[in-house]
């Protein structure tokens, strides 16, 4: 029979409702499920009640301490481990939606959080502050999970009825043979080189650019001819719809989706166009000066959301400051700062300013990424999210409200940047944002073939050696569903113009071991680029959508033998598995005064296994393959643990400790000083109040109970 859980007593319910403004939802009440559900469907919430916070959060913390109840904090992110709904009382911060952006003062200073009234307080607020009072923030989630604005070309490609386009060939043997299905027959056809679809403009210059690139290649991966189609040539083997260049038009029926778990919805409002302003600044900042490079940029013409408006301008400020409440999702913050641009110095014509962006991880994440790590497209240029914090407002275990910064509570400031959720409840943040008017970014998509994928990954590795800080790059392997091929996706994001960025595109795209199915790298807005990883992951929409499992590591190098073993292991992964290699380094190593140690920051790559699968699928490989790859295959090149923001479900205490390396002892001292009773134990913190390691399964929410049954030839879960 289904498990039963306790609800909050009438007496405690009345008391909790009286301590501050906001609704209280007891287990069984209408609305409780909205606040007790995670993106990861493989988590069972046992909480007694959920408390939506508007103000006076410290009173809820004191209420929990008074009655020996454990709180958990839900800040609007997409956590997979379950900690956000693991406590007796869920503190929901989704109504804390303060947001504002300000340029630095003449002396470089900013308005402190202590001088800015909260959005729900009665004090005076900055003019730019906005809110979403009274509206259930859960209703906004559907639009936040819409990622097609990253690239209409990729969206159309992923929805196409088949990856077997004319002129392509099936892998022999097909990678799909190794999956949970058995293909009856494998067909083959002659292999042809050249890209199926070339979206990147300016590609006619790519072959000339290759000779200007300095990068190393192993003999087995050396290639000097880009597998691209010049923009003035039309591939003769393309369907008419592709020859037209309008890949954003999808005429395939809804049931012809090659990735069955990609939700196609057409009722979303159109995404705002990317910023039309193209800047001429040099993004490699070493001072406050800005040096124009190439002064005129043009947006892509093949993506319907790109608008070619050449403008020459320079940002006035090297950075800005963004204030935001803990209930703000990172995509909302990116959207706000893209829409609220700061003034610029125009060299020709005019405009409405330049957008500034906080260095976040790619969409979707919540605000807590600011105190957990945060690796994204701007990290190699500006550091992790935690490195760009300047102030945090936090409620401590004893009910105190503090504003931590470099000069206030320095020990807490050191520890909260990396382990913040274990030390208190962050309610507001102030962080640096940087001018990003344009990025040269996008995806190169290849069919996964285990005989050629090692060559592509090695080629990628060799191309990005010595890359400038402006260049972010990753390669990911993503497993396709039954009957469809898996993909290898190379993503790059050059923070700057096409003129410089296309040199790195030329190097990466010169690999000709397989035809490139799609190359849509071009100039675009950073806001839309932030959706690109989620678009490729193709996660299912409304929670609880599917089961999720994440494992990550930082590695010192990427040797050939590990690449070879990785590809062979991935060929046998189930549907919905994605393995990610991200180039690290750059500005990340410049920051040391946080609890994330220098040893972690010096890693060459950050690695992640991002696994998602249907709720009723019972396949141990969904977990085991991630554990084996991260813990065994990659072990020889491990650099401690992962960044804390990548900690997932059921992490062993030793893996958590490894995230902080030599800083672990000092971090434990700070934890004992600010949370001696371990009130904030519904986090990744691996110790009990006495300092003893705990089994992660004892302080995380349980998984749903089920029985395994064989249905239609597959083992499926039947939930009890």
Coordinates of N, CA, C and O in Angstrom, one line a residue, residues 98-191:
X98 N 12.6 40.2 -6.0 CA 13.3 41.5 -6.2 C 14.3 41.4 -7.3 O 15.0 40.4 -7.5
X99 N 14.4 42.5 -8.1 CA 15.5 42.5 -9.1 C 15.7 43.9 -9.6 O 14.7 44.7 -9.7
X100 N 16.9 44.3 -9.7 CA 17.3 45.6 -10.2 C 18.8 45.5 -10.7 O 19.5 44.6 -10.3
X101 N 19.1 46.5 -11.6 CA 20.5 46.6 -12.1 C 20.9 48.0 -12.0 O 20.1 48.9 -12.2
X102 N 22.2 48.2 -11.6 CA 22.7 49.5 -11.4 C 24.1 49.6 -11.9 O 24.9 48.6 -11.8
X103 N 24.5 50.7 -12.5 CA 25.9 50.8 -12.9 C 26.8 51.1 -11.7 O 26.2 51.6 -10.6
X104 N 28.1 50.9 -11.7 CA 28.9 51.3 -10.6 C 29.0 52.8 -10.4 O 28.9 53.5 -11.4
X105 N 29.2 53.2 -9.2 CA 29.4 54.6 -8.9 C 30.8 55.0 -9.4 O 31.6 54.1 -9.9
X106 N 31.1 56.3 -9.4 CA 32.3 56.8 -9.9 C 33.5 56.1 -9.3 O 34.6 55.9 -9.9
X107 N 33.4 55.8 -8.0 CA 34.5 55.2 -7.3 C 34.5 53.6 -7.4 O 35.2 52.9 -6.7
X108 N 33.5 53.1 -8.2 CA 33.4 51.6 -8.3 C 32.5 51.0 -7.3 O 32.3 49.7 -7.4
X109 N 32.0 51.7 -6.3 CA 31.2 51.1 -5.3 C 29.7 50.9 -5.8 O 29.4 51.2 -6.9
X110 N 28.9 50.4 -4.9 CA 27.5 50.0 -5.2 C 26.6 50.3 -4.0 O 27.1 50.5 -2.9
X111 N 25.3 50.2 -4.3 CA 24.4 50.4 -3.2 C 24.3 49.0 -2.4 O 23.9 48.0 -3.0
X112 N 24.5 49.1 -1.1 CA 24.5 47.8 -0.3 C 23.1 47.3 -0.2 O 22.1 48.1 -0.2
X113 N 23.0 46.0 0.0 CA 21.7 45.4 0.3 C 21.0 46.0 1.5 O 19.8 46.1 1.6
X114 N 21.8 46.4 2.5 CA 21.3 47.0 3.7 C 20.6 48.3 3.5 O 19.8 48.8 4.3
X115 N 20.9 48.9 2.3 CA 20.2 50.2 2.0 C 19.1 50.1 1.0 O 18.6 51.0 0.5
X116 N 18.8 48.8 0.6 CA 17.7 48.5 -0.3 C 16.7 47.8 0.4 O 16.9 46.6 0.9
X117 N 15.5 48.3 0.4 CA 14.4 47.6 1.1 C 13.9 46.4 0.3 O 13.9 46.5 -1.0
X118 N 13.5 45.4 1.0 CA 13.0 44.2 0.3 C 11.7 44.6 -0.5 O 11.0 45.5 -0.1
X119 N 11.4 43.8 -1.5 CA 10.3 44.2 -2.4 C 9.0 44.1 -1.6 O 8.0 44.8 -1.9
X120 N 8.9 43.3 -0.6 CA 7.6 43.2 0.2 C 7.6 44.0 1.5 O 6.7 43.9 2.2
X121 N 8.7 44.8 1.7 CA 8.7 45.6 2.9 C 8.0 46.9 2.6 O 7.6 47.2 1.5
X122 N 7.8 47.7 3.7 CA 7.1 49.0 3.5 C 8.1 50.1 3.3 O 7.7 51.3 3.2
X123 N 9.4 49.8 3.2 CA 10.4 50.9 2.9 C 10.4 51.3 1.5 O 9.7 50.8 0.6
X124 N 11.2 52.3 1.3 CA 11.4 52.8 -0.1 C 12.2 51.8 -0.9 O 13.2 51.3 -0.5
X125 N 11.8 51.6 -2.2 CA 12.5 50.7 -3.0 C 13.1 51.4 -4.2 O 12.6 52.5 -4.6
X126 N 14.1 50.8 -4.8 CA 14.7 51.4 -6.1 C 13.6 51.5 -7.1 O 12.7 50.6 -7.2
X127 N 13.7 52.4 -8.0 CA 12.7 52.6 -9.0 C 12.6 51.4 -10.0 O 11.5 51.1 -10.4
X128 N 13.7 50.7 -10.2 CA 13.6 49.6 -11.2 C 13.1 48.3 -10.6 O 13.0 47.4 -11.3
X129 N 12.9 48.3 -9.3 CA 12.5 47.0 -8.7 C 11.1 46.6 -9.2 O 10.2 47.3 -9.3
X130 N 11.0 45.3 -9.5 CA 9.7 44.7 -10.0 C 9.4 43.5 -9.1 O 10.1 43.0 -8.4
X131 N 8.1 43.2 -9.2 CA 7.6 42.0 -8.4 C 6.5 41.3 -9.2 O 6.1 41.7 -10.2
X132 N 6.1 40.2 -8.6 CA 5.1 39.4 -9.1 C 4.1 39.0 -8.0 O 4.0 37.8 -7.7
X133 N 3.5 40.0 -7.3 CA 2.8 39.7 -6.1 C 1.5 39.0 -6.4 O 0.8 39.2 -7.4
X134 N 1.2 38.0 -5.5 CA -0.1 37.4 -5.6 C -0.3 36.3 -6.6 O -1.3 35.6 -6.6
X135 N 0.6 36.2 -7.5 CA 0.5 35.2 -8.6 C 1.3 34.0 -8.2 O 2.4 34.1 -7.8
X136 N 0.7 32.8 -8.4 CA 1.4 31.6 -8.2 C 2.6 31.5 -9.1 O 2.4 31.3 -10.3
X137 N 3.8 31.5 -8.6 CA 4.9 31.5 -9.5 C 5.0 30.2 -10.3 O 5.7 30.1 -11.3
X138 N 4.4 29.1 -9.8 CA 4.5 27.9 -10.5 C 3.8 28.0 -11.9 O 4.2 27.3 -12.8
X139 N 2.9 28.9 -12.0 CA 2.3 29.1 -13.3 C 3.2 29.7 -14.4 O 3.0 29.6 -15.6
X140 N 4.3 30.2 -13.9 CA 5.3 30.8 -14.9 C 6.3 29.7 -15.4 O 7.0 30.0 -16.4
X141 N 6.3 28.5 -14.8 CA 7.3 27.6 -15.1 C 7.3 27.1 -16.6 O 8.3 26.8 -17.2
X142 N 6.1 27.0 -17.2 CA 6.0 26.4 -18.5 C 6.8 27.3 -19.5 O 7.5 26.8 -20.3
X143 N 6.6 28.6 -19.4 CA 7.4 29.5 -20.3 C 8.9 29.4 -20.0 O 9.7 29.5 -21.0
X144 N 9.3 29.2 -18.8 CA 10.7 29.1 -18.5 C 11.3 27.8 -19.0 O 12.5 27.8 -19.3
X145 N 10.5 26.8 -19.3 CA 11.0 25.5 -19.8 C 10.9 25.5 -21.3 O 11.1 24.4 -21.9
X146 N 10.7 26.6 -21.9 CA 10.6 26.7 -23.4 C 12.0 27.1 -23.9 O 12.4 28.3 -23.6
X147 N 12.7 26.3 -24.6 CA 14.1 26.6 -24.9 C 14.4 26.7 -26.4 O 15.5 26.8 -26.9
X148 N 13.3 26.8 -27.2 CA 13.5 26.8 -28.7 C 14.2 28.1 -29.1 O 14.7 28.2 -30.3
X149 N 14.1 29.2 -28.3 CA 14.7 30.4 -28.7 C 16.3 30.3 -28.8 O 16.9 31.2 -29.5
X150 N 16.8 29.3 -28.2 CA 18.3 29.1 -28.4 C 18.7 28.9 -29.9 O 19.6 29.5 -30.3
X151 N 17.9 28.1 -30.6 CA 18.1 28.0 -32.0 C 16.9 27.3 -32.7 O 16.6 26.2 -32.3
X152 N 16.3 28.1 -33.6 CA 15.2 27.5 -34.3 C 15.6 26.3 -35.2 O 14.9 25.4 -35.5
X153 N 16.9 26.4 -35.7 CA 17.4 25.4 -36.5 C 17.6 24.1 -35.8 O 17.2 23.0 -36.3
X154 N 18.1 24.2 -34.5 CA 18.3 22.9 -33.7 C 16.9 22.4 -33.4 O 16.7 21.2 -33.4
X155 N 16.0 23.3 -33.0 CA 14.6 22.8 -32.7 C 14.0 22.0 -33.8 O 13.4 21.0 -33.7
X156 N 14.1 22.6 -35.0 CA 13.6 21.9 -36.2 C 14.3 20.6 -36.5 O 13.7 19.6 -36.8
X157 N 15.6 20.6 -36.3 CA 16.4 19.4 -36.5 C 15.9 18.3 -35.6 O 15.7 17.1 -36.0
X158 N 15.8 18.6 -34.3 CA 15.5 17.6 -33.3 C 14.1 17.1 -33.5 O 13.7 16.0 -33.0
X159 N 13.2 17.8 -34.2 CA 11.8 17.4 -34.4 C 11.6 16.7 -35.7 O 10.5 16.3 -36.1
X160 N 12.7 16.7 -36.5 CA 12.6 16.1 -37.8 C 12.2 14.6 -37.7 O 12.4 13.9 -36.7
X161 N 11.6 14.1 -38.7 CA 11.0 12.7 -38.6 C 12.1 11.7 -38.7 O 11.9 10.5 -38.3
X162 N 13.3 12.0 -39.1 CA 14.4 11.0 -39.2 C 15.7 11.7 -39.3 O 15.9 12.8 -39.9
X163 N 16.7 11.1 -38.7 CA 18.1 11.6 -38.8 C 18.7 11.0 -40.1 O 19.8 11.4 -40.4
X164 N 18.1 10.0 -40.7 CA 18.7 9.4 -41.8 C 18.3 10.2 -43.1 O 17.5 9.8 -43.9
X165 N 18.9 11.3 -43.2 CA 18.7 12.2 -44.3 C 19.4 11.7 -45.6 O 20.3 10.9 -45.5
X166 N 19.0 12.1 -46.8 CA 19.6 11.6 -48.0 C 21.1 11.8 -48.0 O 21.6 12.8 -47.6
X167 N 21.8 10.7 -48.4 CA 23.2 10.8 -48.4 C 23.9 10.4 -47.1 O 25.1 10.2 -47.1
X168 N 23.1 10.1 -46.1 CA 23.7 9.7 -44.8 C 23.8 8.2 -44.8 O 23.3 7.5 -45.6
X169 N 24.5 7.7 -43.8 CA 24.6 6.3 -43.7 C 24.4 5.9 -42.2 O 24.6 6.6 -41.3
X170 N 24.0 4.6 -42.0 CA 23.8 4.1 -40.7 C 25.2 3.7 -40.2 O 26.0 3.2 -40.9
X171 N 25.4 3.8 -38.9 CA 26.6 3.3 -38.3 C 26.6 1.8 -38.4 O 25.6 1.1 -38.4
X172 N 27.7 1.2 -38.6 CA 27.8 -0.3 -38.7 C 28.9 -0.8 -37.8 O 30.1 -0.6 -38.0
X173 N 28.4 -1.5 -36.7 CA 27.0 -1.7 -36.3 C 26.5 -0.4 -35.7 O 27.2 0.4 -35.1
X174 N 25.2 -0.3 -35.8 CA 24.5 0.9 -35.2 C 24.7 1.0 -33.7 O 24.6 0.0 -33.0
X175 N 24.9 2.2 -33.2 CA 25.0 2.3 -31.7 C 23.7 1.9 -31.0 O 23.7 1.5 -29.9
X176 N 22.6 2.0 -31.7 CA 21.3 1.6 -31.1 C 21.2 0.1 -30.8 O 20.4 -0.3 -30.0
X177 N 22.0 -0.7 -31.5 CA 22.0 -2.1 -31.2 C 22.3 -2.4 -29.7 O 21.7 -3.3 -29.1
X178 N 23.1 -1.6 -29.2 CA 23.5 -1.8 -27.8 C 22.5 -1.3 -26.8 O 22.7 -1.5 -25.6
X179 N 21.5 -0.7 -27.2 CA 20.5 -0.1 -26.3 C 19.5 -1.2 -25.8 O 19.6 -2.4 -26.1
X180 N 18.5 -0.7 -25.1 CA 17.5 -1.6 -24.6 C 16.6 -2.2 -25.6 O 15.7 -2.9 -25.2
X181 N 16.7 -1.8 -26.8 CA 15.9 -2.4 -27.9 C 16.8 -3.1 -28.8 O 18.0 -3.0 -28.9
X182 N 16.2 -4.0 -29.6 CA 16.9 -4.7 -30.7 C 16.4 -4.3 -32.0 O 15.2 -4.5 -32.3
X183 N 17.3 -3.8 -32.8 CA 16.8 -3.4 -34.2 C 16.8 -4.7 -35.1 O 17.7 -5.5 -35.0
X184 N 15.8 -4.8 -35.8 CA 15.7 -6.0 -36.7 C 16.7 -6.1 -37.7 O 17.3 -7.1 -38.0
X185 N 17.0 -5.0 -38.4 CA 18.0 -5.0 -39.4 C 18.7 -3.7 -39.4 O 18.2 -2.7 -38.9
X186 N 19.9 -3.6 -39.9 CA 20.7 -2.4 -40.0 C 21.0 -2.1 -41.5 O 21.5 -3.0 -42.2
X187 N 20.6 -1.0 -41.9 CA 20.8 -0.6 -43.3 C 22.0 0.2 -43.5 O 22.5 0.8 -42.5
X188 N 22.6 0.3 -44.6 CA 23.8 1.1 -44.9 C 23.7 1.7 -46.2 O 23.1 1.1 -47.2
X189 N 24.3 2.9 -46.4 CA 24.3 3.5 -47.7 C 25.6 4.3 -47.8 O 26.3 4.5 -46.8
X190 N 26.1 4.6 -49.0 CA 27.4 5.3 -49.1 C 27.5 6.5 -48.3 O 26.6 7.2 -48.1
X191 N 28.7 6.6 -47.7 CA 29.0 7.8 -46.9 C 29.5 8.9 -47.7 O 30.3 8.8 -48.6

